[in-house]
Amino acid sequence: MAAVDFDLSPDHELIRRTVREFAEGEVAPVAEELDRTKSFPYEIVEKLGKLNLMGIPFPEEYGGGGGDTLAYALAVEELTRVDSSVAITLCAHTSLGTQPVYLFGSEEQKHEWLPRLCSGERLGAFGLTEPEAGSDAGNVRTRANLADGEWTINGSKQFITNAGTDISGIVCITAVTGGEGNGIDPTHPKEISNIIVPNGAPGYEQGEPYRKMGWNASDTRPLTFTDCRVHEENLLGPRGQGFKQFLHILDIGRIGVAAMGVGLAQGALDEALSYAKQRKAFGKSISKFQAIQSKLADMSTEIEAGRLLVYKAAREKDSGRNFTLTAAQAKLKTGRLAVRCAEEAVQIHGGYGFIEEYPVCRFYRDAKILTIGEGTDEVQQMVIARALGA
Ligand code: CAA
C-alpha cells in the first residue's frame, strides 16, 4: 500500500535551506528600502540567477536548475516569507514568462530564449490580461494578422509583470489570429494564439508603471502594440491553441502564487511571534496572553493546512496527474490565509503594525493581491465548482 509521505527529500530540504539563507541574508535587509523607493531589485535578480534559481523547474540542457515544481514552490515560499516583490518577480518570470516557451516552443525557440531566461540575464513576462479580458480571459481583443512572413499586432495588455525592466526579454501574449485577413474561416473570429514579442520589437511599447498598493519593488505596467511587427516564427505552439495553452500556464502559475500565500502567512506569523515574545504589557510578554496565543495557534494551523495543499498540487503536477483542481484549491486557500495572517500579525503588533519600518505593515499591503492576481478567488471557485461537476 502506498504511503502518504509528508517529509521533504534531502534535495528539497537543501533548496529550502539555501533559499531561506539567501532570503534572510540578502533580501530581508533591503526589502523595506526597495519597497519604499519602489526600486526594482536588479542586484537580487542577478544573484538569484547566479544561484541557479531563476529557472528552477527547467531542464539543465536549457540552462535550468533541473528541479521540480515542489522545489520551485519551496523557493517561492521562502522568498515570500521575507519579501513579496522579489518573489513575484521570480514567480511571474518562471511560471508565466518562461514556462510557455518551455512547454510550447519549438527547439529553436527554446534554445534561443531559455538559457537567457533561466540565467536571469533576461526576464520573461506573460501578456494575457487586457482592459476587457480579466477574469473573462478569453475575451481577448488584441489582434495579430499574418502577412508577408510577419505578424502585425494591435491591441493592449494590462497589469503585466516584468515587461518594463532594463533586463526584460520577452512577453508571451495571447492575440486573436482568426477571422478575415488571415486566410482562415472568418466565422471563427476567436481563434486565439500565443506569440512571443521580444523587447525592442517595432511598435511594442511599455507604459508607465502603476502606482500599486503593494508589490512596490516589482515591475507592473500596461503594454501597447501599435502595428507591432514580429516574425511569423514567433508563433508559440500551434495556431489557435493559445487560450488553452494559457489556461494550462495559469494552472501552473497558481501553484507559485499559492506558495507565495503560504510564505507571506508564515512570514507574518514569524514576525508576530517574535514581537509578541519581546513586547511586554501588564508585566509580562504579550505572548503569554490567551488572546494572543489563540491568534498564533490559529495562524499556525491554517498555514500548515495551506502548505499541504500547495505541496499536494506540486506533487500532482510532478507526477503527471491533472492538478487543475488542487492548484485552484491551494490558491483560494492560501490567498485568504495570507490576508488573514497579515491582518492578525498587524493586530498583534498594535500601533507598530501600522508603521512601515515593521515588515508586517508591508506584508499587509502585499497580501491582498493574492486573492486577485492569477485568477480571483471567484475564478478559483468557478474552476473548483466545475471540477466538482456542479
Ligand atoms: N487547462 C487547459 N485547457 C483548459 C483548462 C485548463 N485548466 N480549462 C479549460 N480548458 C479548455 C476547455 O476544455 C475549453 O476547450 P474546448 O473549447 O476545446 O472545449 C477551453 O479551454 C475554454 O475553456 P472554458 O470554456 O472553460 O473557458 P472560459 O472562457 O469559461 O474561462 C476561466 C474559464 C477558468 C474563467 C478562465 O477564463 C480563467 O482562468 N480566467 C481567469 C484568468 C486569470 O487567471 N487571469 C490572471 C492573469 S495572470 C496575471 O495577471 C498575473 C501576473 O501577471 C503577475
Short mmCIF file of C-alpha atoms and ligand atoms in Angstrom, two decimals:
data_model
loop_
_atom_site.label_atom_id
_atom_site.label_comp_id
_atom_site.label_asym_id
_atom_site.label_seq_id
_atom_site.Cartn_x
_atom_site.Cartn_y
_atom_site.Cartn_z
CA MET A 1 0.00 0.00 0.00
CA ALA A 2 1.41 3.42 -0.97
CA ALA A 3 2.19 5.63 1.99
CA VAL A 4 1.45 9.32 2.25
CA ASP A 5 4.85 10.86 2.85
CA PHE A 6 4.86 14.32 4.42
CA ASP A 7 8.66 14.54 4.63
CA LEU A 8 10.66 16.53 2.13
CA SER A 9 13.52 14.73 0.34
CA PRO A 10 17.10 15.80 1.20
CA ASP A 11 17.24 17.70 -2.13
CA HIS A 12 14.08 19.60 -1.27
CA GLU A 13 15.36 20.33 2.24
CA LEU A 14 18.54 21.67 0.66
CA ILE A 15 16.73 24.06 -1.64
CA ARG A 16 14.56 25.30 1.23
CA ARG A 17 17.64 25.92 3.37
CA THR A 18 19.58 27.56 0.53
CA VAL A 19 16.76 29.94 -0.37
CA ARG A 20 15.99 30.70 3.28
CA GLU A 21 19.62 31.68 3.89
CA PHE A 22 19.61 33.83 0.76
CA ALA A 23 16.27 35.43 1.64
CA GLU A 24 17.31 36.24 5.20
CA GLY A 25 20.84 37.32 4.31
CA GLU A 26 20.33 39.20 1.04
CA VAL A 27 16.66 40.10 0.63
CA ALA A 28 15.32 40.87 4.12
CA PRO A 29 17.89 43.62 4.86
CA VAL A 30 16.91 45.63 1.74
CA ALA A 31 13.22 44.77 1.38
CA GLU A 32 11.89 47.80 3.23
CA GLU A 33 14.05 50.22 1.25
CA LEU A 34 13.24 48.64 -2.12
CA ASP A 35 9.55 48.86 -1.25
CA ARG A 36 9.77 52.46 -0.03
CA THR A 37 11.75 53.64 -3.05
CA LYS A 38 9.80 51.45 -5.46
CA SER A 39 13.09 50.15 -6.86
CA PHE A 40 13.28 47.03 -8.99
CA PRO A 41 15.64 44.51 -7.29
CA TYR A 42 18.21 44.18 -10.10
CA GLU A 43 21.05 43.05 -7.84
CA ILE A 44 18.91 40.41 -6.16
CA VAL A 45 17.72 39.05 -9.50
CA GLU A 46 21.32 38.82 -10.64
CA LYS A 47 22.24 36.89 -7.50
CA LEU A 48 19.21 34.62 -7.90
CA GLY A 49 20.42 33.90 -11.42
CA LYS A 50 23.90 33.03 -10.17
CA LEU A 51 22.37 30.66 -7.62
CA ASN A 52 20.52 28.94 -10.48
CA LEU A 53 17.15 29.95 -9.03
CA MET A 54 15.69 31.87 -11.98
CA GLY A 55 14.92 28.68 -13.88
CA ILE A 56 14.42 26.08 -11.16
CA PRO A 57 11.89 23.75 -12.87
CA PHE A 58 13.52 23.65 -16.31
CA PRO A 59 15.99 21.03 -17.57
CA GLU A 60 19.70 21.70 -17.30
CA GLU A 61 20.15 21.30 -21.08
CA TYR A 62 18.34 24.65 -21.45
CA GLY A 63 20.24 26.27 -18.60
CA GLY A 64 17.58 25.49 -16.00
CA GLY A 65 18.02 24.26 -12.46
CA GLY A 66 16.77 20.74 -13.19
CA GLY A 67 14.37 20.89 -10.25
CA ASP A 68 10.71 20.04 -9.98
CA THR A 69 7.58 22.02 -9.15
CA LEU A 70 7.90 21.25 -5.44
CA ALA A 71 11.44 22.67 -5.41
CA TYR A 72 10.14 25.75 -7.19
CA ALA A 73 7.25 26.14 -4.71
CA LEU A 74 9.65 25.85 -1.77
CA ALA A 75 11.89 28.57 -3.20
CA VAL A 76 8.92 30.88 -3.81
CA GLU A 77 7.61 30.22 -0.29
CA GLU A 78 10.94 31.08 1.30
CA LEU A 79 11.39 34.28 -0.70
CA THR A 80 7.87 35.47 0.09
CA ARG A 81 8.47 34.82 3.77
CA VAL A 82 10.63 37.93 3.69
CA ASP A 83 9.53 39.85 0.59
CA SER A 84 6.71 39.54 -1.94
CA SER A 85 8.14 41.87 -4.60
CA VAL A 86 11.19 39.69 -5.15
CA ALA A 87 9.04 36.56 -5.00
CA ILE A 88 6.52 37.73 -7.63
CA THR A 89 9.37 38.82 -9.89
CA LEU A 90 10.76 35.28 -9.81
CA CYS A 91 7.31 33.70 -9.91
CA ALA A 92 5.94 35.65 -12.89
CA HIS A 93 9.23 35.17 -14.72
CA THR A 94 9.33 31.41 -14.13
CA SER A 95 5.80 30.10 -14.30
CA LEU A 96 4.25 32.71 -16.58
CA GLY A 97 7.05 34.15 -18.69
CA THR A 98 9.39 31.19 -19.23
CA GLN A 99 7.04 28.22 -18.94
CA PRO A 100 5.16 28.96 -22.24
CA VAL A 101 8.46 28.85 -24.17
CA TYR A 102 9.47 25.62 -22.45
CA LEU A 103 6.10 23.89 -22.86
CA PHE A 104 5.00 25.11 -26.28
CA GLY A 105 8.12 26.43 -28.00
CA SER A 106 9.97 24.77 -30.87
CA GLU A 107 13.50 23.51 -30.17
CA GLU A 108 14.76 26.62 -31.93
CA GLN A 109 12.69 28.94 -29.72
CA LYS A 110 13.76 27.06 -26.59
CA HIS A 111 17.44 27.26 -27.46
CA GLU A 112 17.09 30.91 -28.40
CA TRP A 113 15.37 32.04 -25.19
CA LEU A 114 15.58 29.55 -22.33
CA PRO A 115 19.29 29.87 -21.48
CA ARG A 116 18.99 33.65 -21.15
CA LEU A 117 15.74 33.40 -19.18
CA CYS A 118 16.93 30.63 -16.87
CA SER A 119 20.13 32.50 -16.04
CA GLY A 120 18.16 35.64 -15.15
CA GLU A 121 20.03 37.60 -17.82
CA ARG A 122 16.59 38.30 -19.31
CA LEU A 123 13.15 38.33 -17.72
CA GLY A 124 10.05 36.69 -19.12
CA ALA A 125 6.55 38.20 -18.94
CA PHE A 126 3.06 36.92 -19.67
CA GLY A 127 0.60 39.06 -21.59
CA LEU A 128 -2.92 37.75 -21.14
CA THR A 129 -4.93 40.37 -19.25
CA GLU A 130 -6.50 43.22 -21.19
CA PRO A 131 -8.81 46.08 -20.24
CA GLU A 132 -11.78 43.89 -21.28
CA ALA A 133 -10.26 40.47 -20.62
CA GLY A 134 -9.53 39.90 -16.94
CA SER A 135 -11.45 37.04 -15.35
CA ASP A 136 -13.05 36.55 -18.77
CA ALA A 137 -9.62 35.85 -20.16
CA GLY A 138 -10.99 34.52 -23.46
CA ASN A 139 -12.38 37.94 -24.39
CA VAL A 140 -9.08 38.92 -25.99
CA ARG A 141 -9.22 41.98 -28.27
CA THR A 142 -5.56 42.17 -29.26
CA ARG A 143 -5.28 41.08 -32.88
CA ALA A 144 -2.40 39.68 -34.86
CA ASN A 145 -2.59 39.49 -38.65
CA LEU A 146 -0.19 37.42 -40.69
CA ALA A 147 1.16 38.78 -43.95
CA ASP A 148 4.49 38.55 -45.79
CA GLY A 149 6.06 36.39 -43.10
CA GLU A 150 5.25 38.75 -40.22
CA TRP A 151 2.60 39.14 -37.56
CA THR A 152 1.26 42.66 -37.21
CA ILE A 153 -0.10 43.08 -33.70
CA ASN A 154 -2.53 45.75 -32.50
CA GLY A 155 -4.01 45.99 -29.01
CA SER A 156 -3.11 46.45 -25.38
CA LYS A 157 -2.40 44.41 -22.27
CA GLN A 158 -2.58 45.47 -18.66
CA PHE A 159 -1.23 44.56 -15.20
CA ILE A 160 1.80 42.90 -16.81
CA THR A 161 4.69 41.92 -14.54
CA ASN A 162 8.36 42.07 -15.62
CA ALA A 163 7.90 43.65 -19.06
CA GLY A 164 9.35 47.11 -18.38
CA THR A 165 12.71 46.50 -16.70
CA ASP A 166 16.19 47.02 -18.17
CA ILE A 167 16.56 43.25 -18.40
CA SER A 168 13.11 42.38 -19.80
CA GLY A 169 13.48 39.92 -22.67
CA ILE A 170 10.15 38.72 -23.97
CA VAL A 171 6.44 38.86 -23.33
CA CYS A 172 4.34 35.88 -24.42
CA ILE A 173 0.98 37.30 -25.46
CA THR A 174 -2.40 35.98 -26.50
CA ALA A 175 -3.84 37.52 -29.65
CA VAL A 176 -6.80 36.81 -31.88
CA THR A 177 -5.36 35.38 -35.07
CA GLY A 178 -8.60 34.11 -36.60
CA GLY A 179 -11.01 35.95 -38.87
CA GLU A 180 -10.83 37.88 -42.06
CA GLY A 181 -7.42 38.66 -43.43
CA ASN A 182 -5.78 35.51 -42.12
CA GLY A 183 -6.95 33.22 -44.87
CA ILE A 184 -8.93 31.08 -42.43
CA ASP A 185 -12.61 30.70 -41.60
CA PRO A 186 -13.98 34.20 -40.87
CA THR A 187 -16.95 32.68 -38.97
CA HIS A 188 -14.46 31.60 -36.28
CA PRO A 189 -13.25 35.00 -35.15
CA LYS A 190 -11.97 33.86 -31.76
CA GLU A 191 -9.01 31.85 -32.89
CA ILE A 192 -6.53 32.78 -30.16
CA SER A 193 -2.82 32.10 -30.50
CA ASN A 194 0.34 32.73 -28.49
CA ILE A 195 3.06 34.93 -29.87
CA ILE A 196 6.48 35.80 -28.46
CA VAL A 197 7.13 39.53 -28.57
CA PRO A 198 10.74 40.40 -27.80
CA ASN A 199 11.68 43.71 -26.23
CA GLY A 200 12.56 46.22 -28.88
CA ALA A 201 10.09 44.88 -31.47
CA PRO A 202 8.90 47.86 -33.54
CA GLY A 203 5.52 49.13 -32.32
CA TYR A 204 5.81 47.45 -28.89
CA GLU A 205 5.65 50.00 -26.08
CA GLN A 206 5.70 49.65 -22.29
CA GLY A 207 3.58 52.18 -20.39
CA GLU A 208 4.38 53.88 -17.11
CA PRO A 209 4.45 51.66 -14.02
CA TYR A 210 1.24 51.51 -11.97
CA ARG A 211 1.10 53.08 -8.52
CA LYS A 212 0.19 49.98 -6.52
CA MET A 213 -0.98 49.14 -3.01
CA GLY A 214 1.84 46.63 -2.61
CA TRP A 215 4.48 44.64 -4.52
CA ASN A 216 6.10 48.04 -4.87
CA ALA A 217 9.53 46.81 -5.92
CA SER A 218 8.13 44.64 -8.71
CA ASP A 219 7.55 45.91 -12.23
CA THR A 220 3.90 46.14 -13.35
CA ARG A 221 2.76 48.10 -16.42
CA PRO A 222 0.33 48.30 -19.29
CA LEU A 223 1.65 47.39 -22.74
CA THR A 224 0.55 48.66 -26.15
CA PHE A 225 1.07 47.18 -29.58
CA THR A 226 0.66 49.58 -32.50
CA ASP A 227 1.28 47.85 -35.80
CA CYS A 228 3.88 45.92 -33.84
CA ARG A 229 5.73 43.53 -36.13
CA VAL A 230 7.33 40.23 -35.20
CA HIS A 231 8.47 37.33 -37.34
CA GLU A 232 5.95 34.64 -38.31
CA GLU A 233 8.10 32.11 -36.45
CA ASN A 234 7.40 33.87 -33.16
CA LEU A 235 4.10 31.96 -33.02
CA LEU A 236 4.29 29.78 -29.92
CA GLY A 237 2.86 26.30 -30.47
CA PRO A 238 0.03 25.56 -32.87
CA ARG A 239 -2.10 28.38 -34.15
CA GLY A 240 -5.50 28.56 -32.40
CA GLN A 241 -4.35 26.78 -29.24
CA GLY A 242 -3.38 29.93 -27.37
CA PHE A 243 -6.25 30.13 -24.91
CA LYS A 244 -5.98 26.52 -23.76
CA GLN A 245 -2.22 26.86 -23.53
CA PHE A 246 -2.57 29.91 -21.33
CA LEU A 247 -5.18 28.25 -19.11
CA HIS A 248 -2.67 25.45 -18.54
CA ILE A 249 0.06 28.01 -17.79
CA LEU A 250 -2.29 29.65 -15.29
CA ASP A 251 -2.78 26.30 -13.53
CA ILE A 252 0.98 26.11 -13.08
CA GLY A 253 1.18 29.77 -12.08
CA ARG A 254 -1.42 29.21 -9.40
CA ILE A 255 0.87 26.77 -7.60
CA GLY A 256 3.51 29.50 -7.48
CA VAL A 257 1.11 32.17 -6.25
CA ALA A 258 -0.29 29.73 -3.69
CA ALA A 259 3.27 29.17 -2.45
CA MET A 260 3.51 32.95 -2.11
CA GLY A 261 0.40 32.91 0.10
CA VAL A 262 1.94 30.32 2.42
CA GLY A 263 5.24 32.19 2.51
CA LEU A 264 3.66 35.53 3.31
CA ALA A 265 1.47 33.98 6.01
CA GLN A 266 4.49 32.23 7.54
CA GLY A 267 6.49 35.44 7.49
CA ALA A 268 3.63 37.26 9.21
CA LEU A 269 3.41 34.54 11.87
CA ASP A 270 7.18 34.58 12.45
CA GLU A 271 7.18 38.36 12.88
CA ALA A 272 4.11 38.27 15.13
CA LEU A 273 5.52 35.54 17.36
CA SER A 274 8.86 37.25 17.72
CA TYR A 275 7.20 40.59 18.53
CA ALA A 276 4.74 39.02 20.97
CA LYS A 277 7.56 37.35 22.90
CA GLN A 278 9.54 40.54 23.39
CA ARG A 279 6.64 43.01 23.86
CA LYS A 280 5.58 43.36 27.48
CA ALA A 281 2.21 44.54 28.78
CA PHE A 282 0.70 44.25 32.25
CA GLY A 283 4.05 42.92 33.49
CA LYS A 284 4.56 40.01 31.06
CA SER A 285 5.20 39.18 27.42
CA ILE A 286 2.00 39.54 25.42
CA SER A 287 2.69 36.04 24.01
CA LYS A 288 1.57 34.75 27.41
CA PHE A 289 -1.93 36.16 26.98
CA GLN A 290 -4.51 33.70 25.76
CA ALA A 291 -5.98 36.18 23.26
CA ILE A 292 -2.60 36.42 21.50
CA GLN A 293 -1.91 32.70 21.80
CA SER A 294 -5.23 31.89 20.13
CA LYS A 295 -4.32 34.06 17.16
CA LEU A 296 -0.85 32.50 16.84
CA ALA A 297 -2.24 28.97 17.16
CA ASP A 298 -4.92 29.56 14.51
CA MET A 299 -2.41 31.15 12.13
CA SER A 300 -0.02 28.24 12.52
CA THR A 301 -2.73 25.63 11.97
CA GLU A 302 -4.16 27.31 8.89
CA ILE A 303 -0.68 27.82 7.42
CA GLU A 304 0.07 24.13 7.76
CA ALA A 305 -3.20 23.24 6.01
CA GLY A 306 -2.46 25.69 3.18
CA ARG A 307 1.11 24.44 2.84
CA LEU A 308 -0.04 20.84 2.45
CA LEU A 309 -2.42 21.86 -0.35
CA VAL A 310 0.38 23.66 -2.17
CA TYR A 311 2.74 20.70 -1.87
CA LYS A 312 -0.04 18.34 -2.97
CA ALA A 313 -0.69 20.43 -6.10
CA ALA A 314 3.05 20.50 -6.85
CA ARG A 315 3.31 16.74 -6.33
CA GLU A 316 0.33 16.10 -8.61
CA LYS A 317 1.95 18.16 -11.35
CA ASP A 318 5.33 16.48 -10.88
CA SER A 319 3.78 13.03 -11.12
CA GLY A 320 1.98 13.90 -14.36
CA ARG A 321 -1.53 13.95 -12.93
CA ASN A 322 -4.22 16.56 -13.51
CA PHE A 323 -3.62 19.29 -10.96
CA THR A 324 -6.12 21.95 -12.06
CA LEU A 325 -8.45 21.36 -9.10
CA THR A 326 -5.78 21.20 -6.39
CA ALA A 327 -3.94 24.24 -7.78
CA ALA A 328 -7.17 26.26 -7.64
CA GLN A 329 -7.94 24.99 -4.12
CA ALA A 330 -4.41 25.84 -2.99
CA LYS A 331 -4.61 29.32 -4.50
CA LEU A 332 -8.03 30.00 -2.97
CA LYS A 333 -6.98 28.76 0.46
CA THR A 334 -3.63 30.49 0.67
CA GLY A 335 -4.68 33.88 -0.71
CA ARG A 336 -7.25 34.16 2.04
CA LEU A 337 -4.75 32.76 4.51
CA ALA A 338 -2.19 35.43 3.63
CA VAL A 339 -4.70 38.25 4.04
CA ARG A 340 -5.92 36.86 7.37
CA CYS A 341 -2.45 36.18 8.80
CA ALA A 342 -1.12 39.58 7.73
CA GLU A 343 -4.08 41.23 9.42
CA GLU A 344 -3.61 39.23 12.62
CA ALA A 345 0.11 39.98 12.64
CA VAL A 346 -0.60 43.71 12.38
CA GLN A 347 -3.17 43.38 15.16
CA ILE A 348 -0.64 41.66 17.41
CA HIS A 349 1.86 44.45 16.72
CA GLY A 350 -0.71 47.05 17.78
CA GLY A 351 0.24 50.58 16.68
CA TYR A 352 3.67 49.44 15.47
CA GLY A 353 1.95 47.27 12.87
CA PHE A 354 0.76 50.47 11.23
CA ILE A 355 4.32 51.77 10.87
CA GLU A 356 6.27 50.99 7.71
CA GLU A 357 9.52 50.05 9.49
CA TYR A 358 7.80 46.88 10.67
CA PRO A 359 7.67 44.18 7.95
CA VAL A 360 4.09 43.23 8.85
CA CYS A 361 2.93 46.62 7.58
CA ARG A 362 4.33 45.76 4.12
CA PHE A 363 3.01 42.20 4.39
CA TYR A 364 -0.49 43.59 4.99
CA ARG A 365 -0.32 45.70 1.80
CA ASP A 366 1.29 42.88 -0.20
CA ALA A 367 -1.24 40.23 0.83
CA LYS A 368 -4.42 41.50 -0.80
CA ILE A 369 -3.37 40.94 -4.41
CA LEU A 370 -3.01 37.22 -3.67
CA THR A 371 -6.81 36.94 -3.68
CA ILE A 372 -6.95 38.67 -7.09
CA GLY A 373 -3.85 38.03 -9.26
CA GLU A 374 -3.57 34.91 -11.43
CA GLY A 375 -7.29 34.38 -11.06
CA THR A 376 -9.50 35.95 -8.43
CA ASP A 377 -10.93 33.91 -5.57
CA GLU A 378 -14.19 33.89 -7.50
CA VAL A 379 -12.48 32.41 -10.58
CA GLN A 380 -10.87 29.73 -8.37
CA GLN A 381 -14.33 28.93 -7.02
CA MET A 382 -15.61 28.61 -10.62
CA VAL A 383 -12.76 26.26 -11.50
CA ILE A 384 -13.30 24.19 -8.34
CA ALA A 385 -17.08 24.01 -8.79
CA ARG A 386 -16.66 22.92 -12.42
CA ALA A 387 -14.23 20.19 -11.35
CA LEU A 388 -16.81 19.00 -8.82
CA GLY A 389 -19.33 18.75 -11.66
CA ALA A 390 -21.59 21.34 -10.04
N1 CAA B 1 -6.06 23.81 -19.00
C1 CAA B 1 -6.14 23.60 -20.36
N2 CAA B 1 -7.30 23.79 -21.05
C2 CAA B 1 -8.37 24.20 -20.35
C3 CAA B 1 -8.34 24.45 -18.97
C4 CAA B 1 -7.12 24.23 -18.28
N3 CAA B 1 -7.02 24.43 -16.98
N4 CAA B 1 -9.55 24.85 -18.57
C5 CAA B 1 -10.33 24.87 -19.66
N5 CAA B 1 -9.61 24.47 -20.75
C6 CAA B 1 -10.08 24.37 -22.14
C7 CAA B 1 -11.53 23.89 -22.20
O1 CAA B 1 -11.59 22.48 -22.29
C8 CAA B 1 -12.05 24.57 -23.44
O2 CAA B 1 -11.66 23.81 -24.57
P1 CAA B 1 -12.71 23.49 -25.77
O3 CAA B 1 -13.03 24.85 -26.34
O4 CAA B 1 -11.97 22.60 -26.70
O5 CAA B 1 -13.90 22.87 -25.13
C9 CAA B 1 -11.29 25.89 -23.49
O6 CAA B 1 -10.11 25.68 -22.70
C10 CAA B 1 -12.06 27.05 -22.92
O7 CAA B 1 -12.47 26.67 -21.62
P2 CAA B 1 -13.72 27.32 -20.89
O8 CAA B 1 -14.91 27.31 -21.81
O9 CAA B 1 -13.86 26.65 -19.55
O10 CAA B 1 -13.25 28.82 -20.71
P3 CAA B 1 -13.98 30.05 -20.06
O11 CAA B 1 -13.99 31.14 -21.05
O12 CAA B 1 -15.27 29.62 -19.45
O13 CAA B 1 -12.94 30.51 -18.92
C11 CAA B 1 -11.89 30.54 -16.75
C12 CAA B 1 -12.56 29.73 -17.88
C13 CAA B 1 -11.46 29.50 -15.75
C14 CAA B 1 -12.82 31.52 -16.10
C15 CAA B 1 -10.64 31.28 -17.33
O14 CAA B 1 -11.03 32.32 -18.21
C16 CAA B 1 -9.77 31.87 -16.25
O15 CAA B 1 -8.98 31.15 -15.65
N6 CAA B 1 -9.88 33.20 -16.00
C17 CAA B 1 -9.01 33.89 -15.07
C18 CAA B 1 -7.83 34.45 -15.80
C19 CAA B 1 -6.69 34.75 -14.88
O16 CAA B 1 -6.32 33.96 -14.01
N7 CAA B 1 -6.04 35.88 -15.14
C20 CAA B 1 -4.85 36.29 -14.44
C21 CAA B 1 -3.75 36.56 -15.44
S1 CAA B 1 -2.12 36.42 -14.78
C22 CAA B 1 -1.80 37.85 -14.01
O17 CAA B 1 -2.46 38.83 -14.14
C23 CAA B 1 -0.64 37.76 -13.07
C24 CAA B 1 0.61 38.49 -13.35
O18 CAA B 1 0.95 38.99 -14.41
C25 CAA B 1 1.53 38.53 -12.22
#
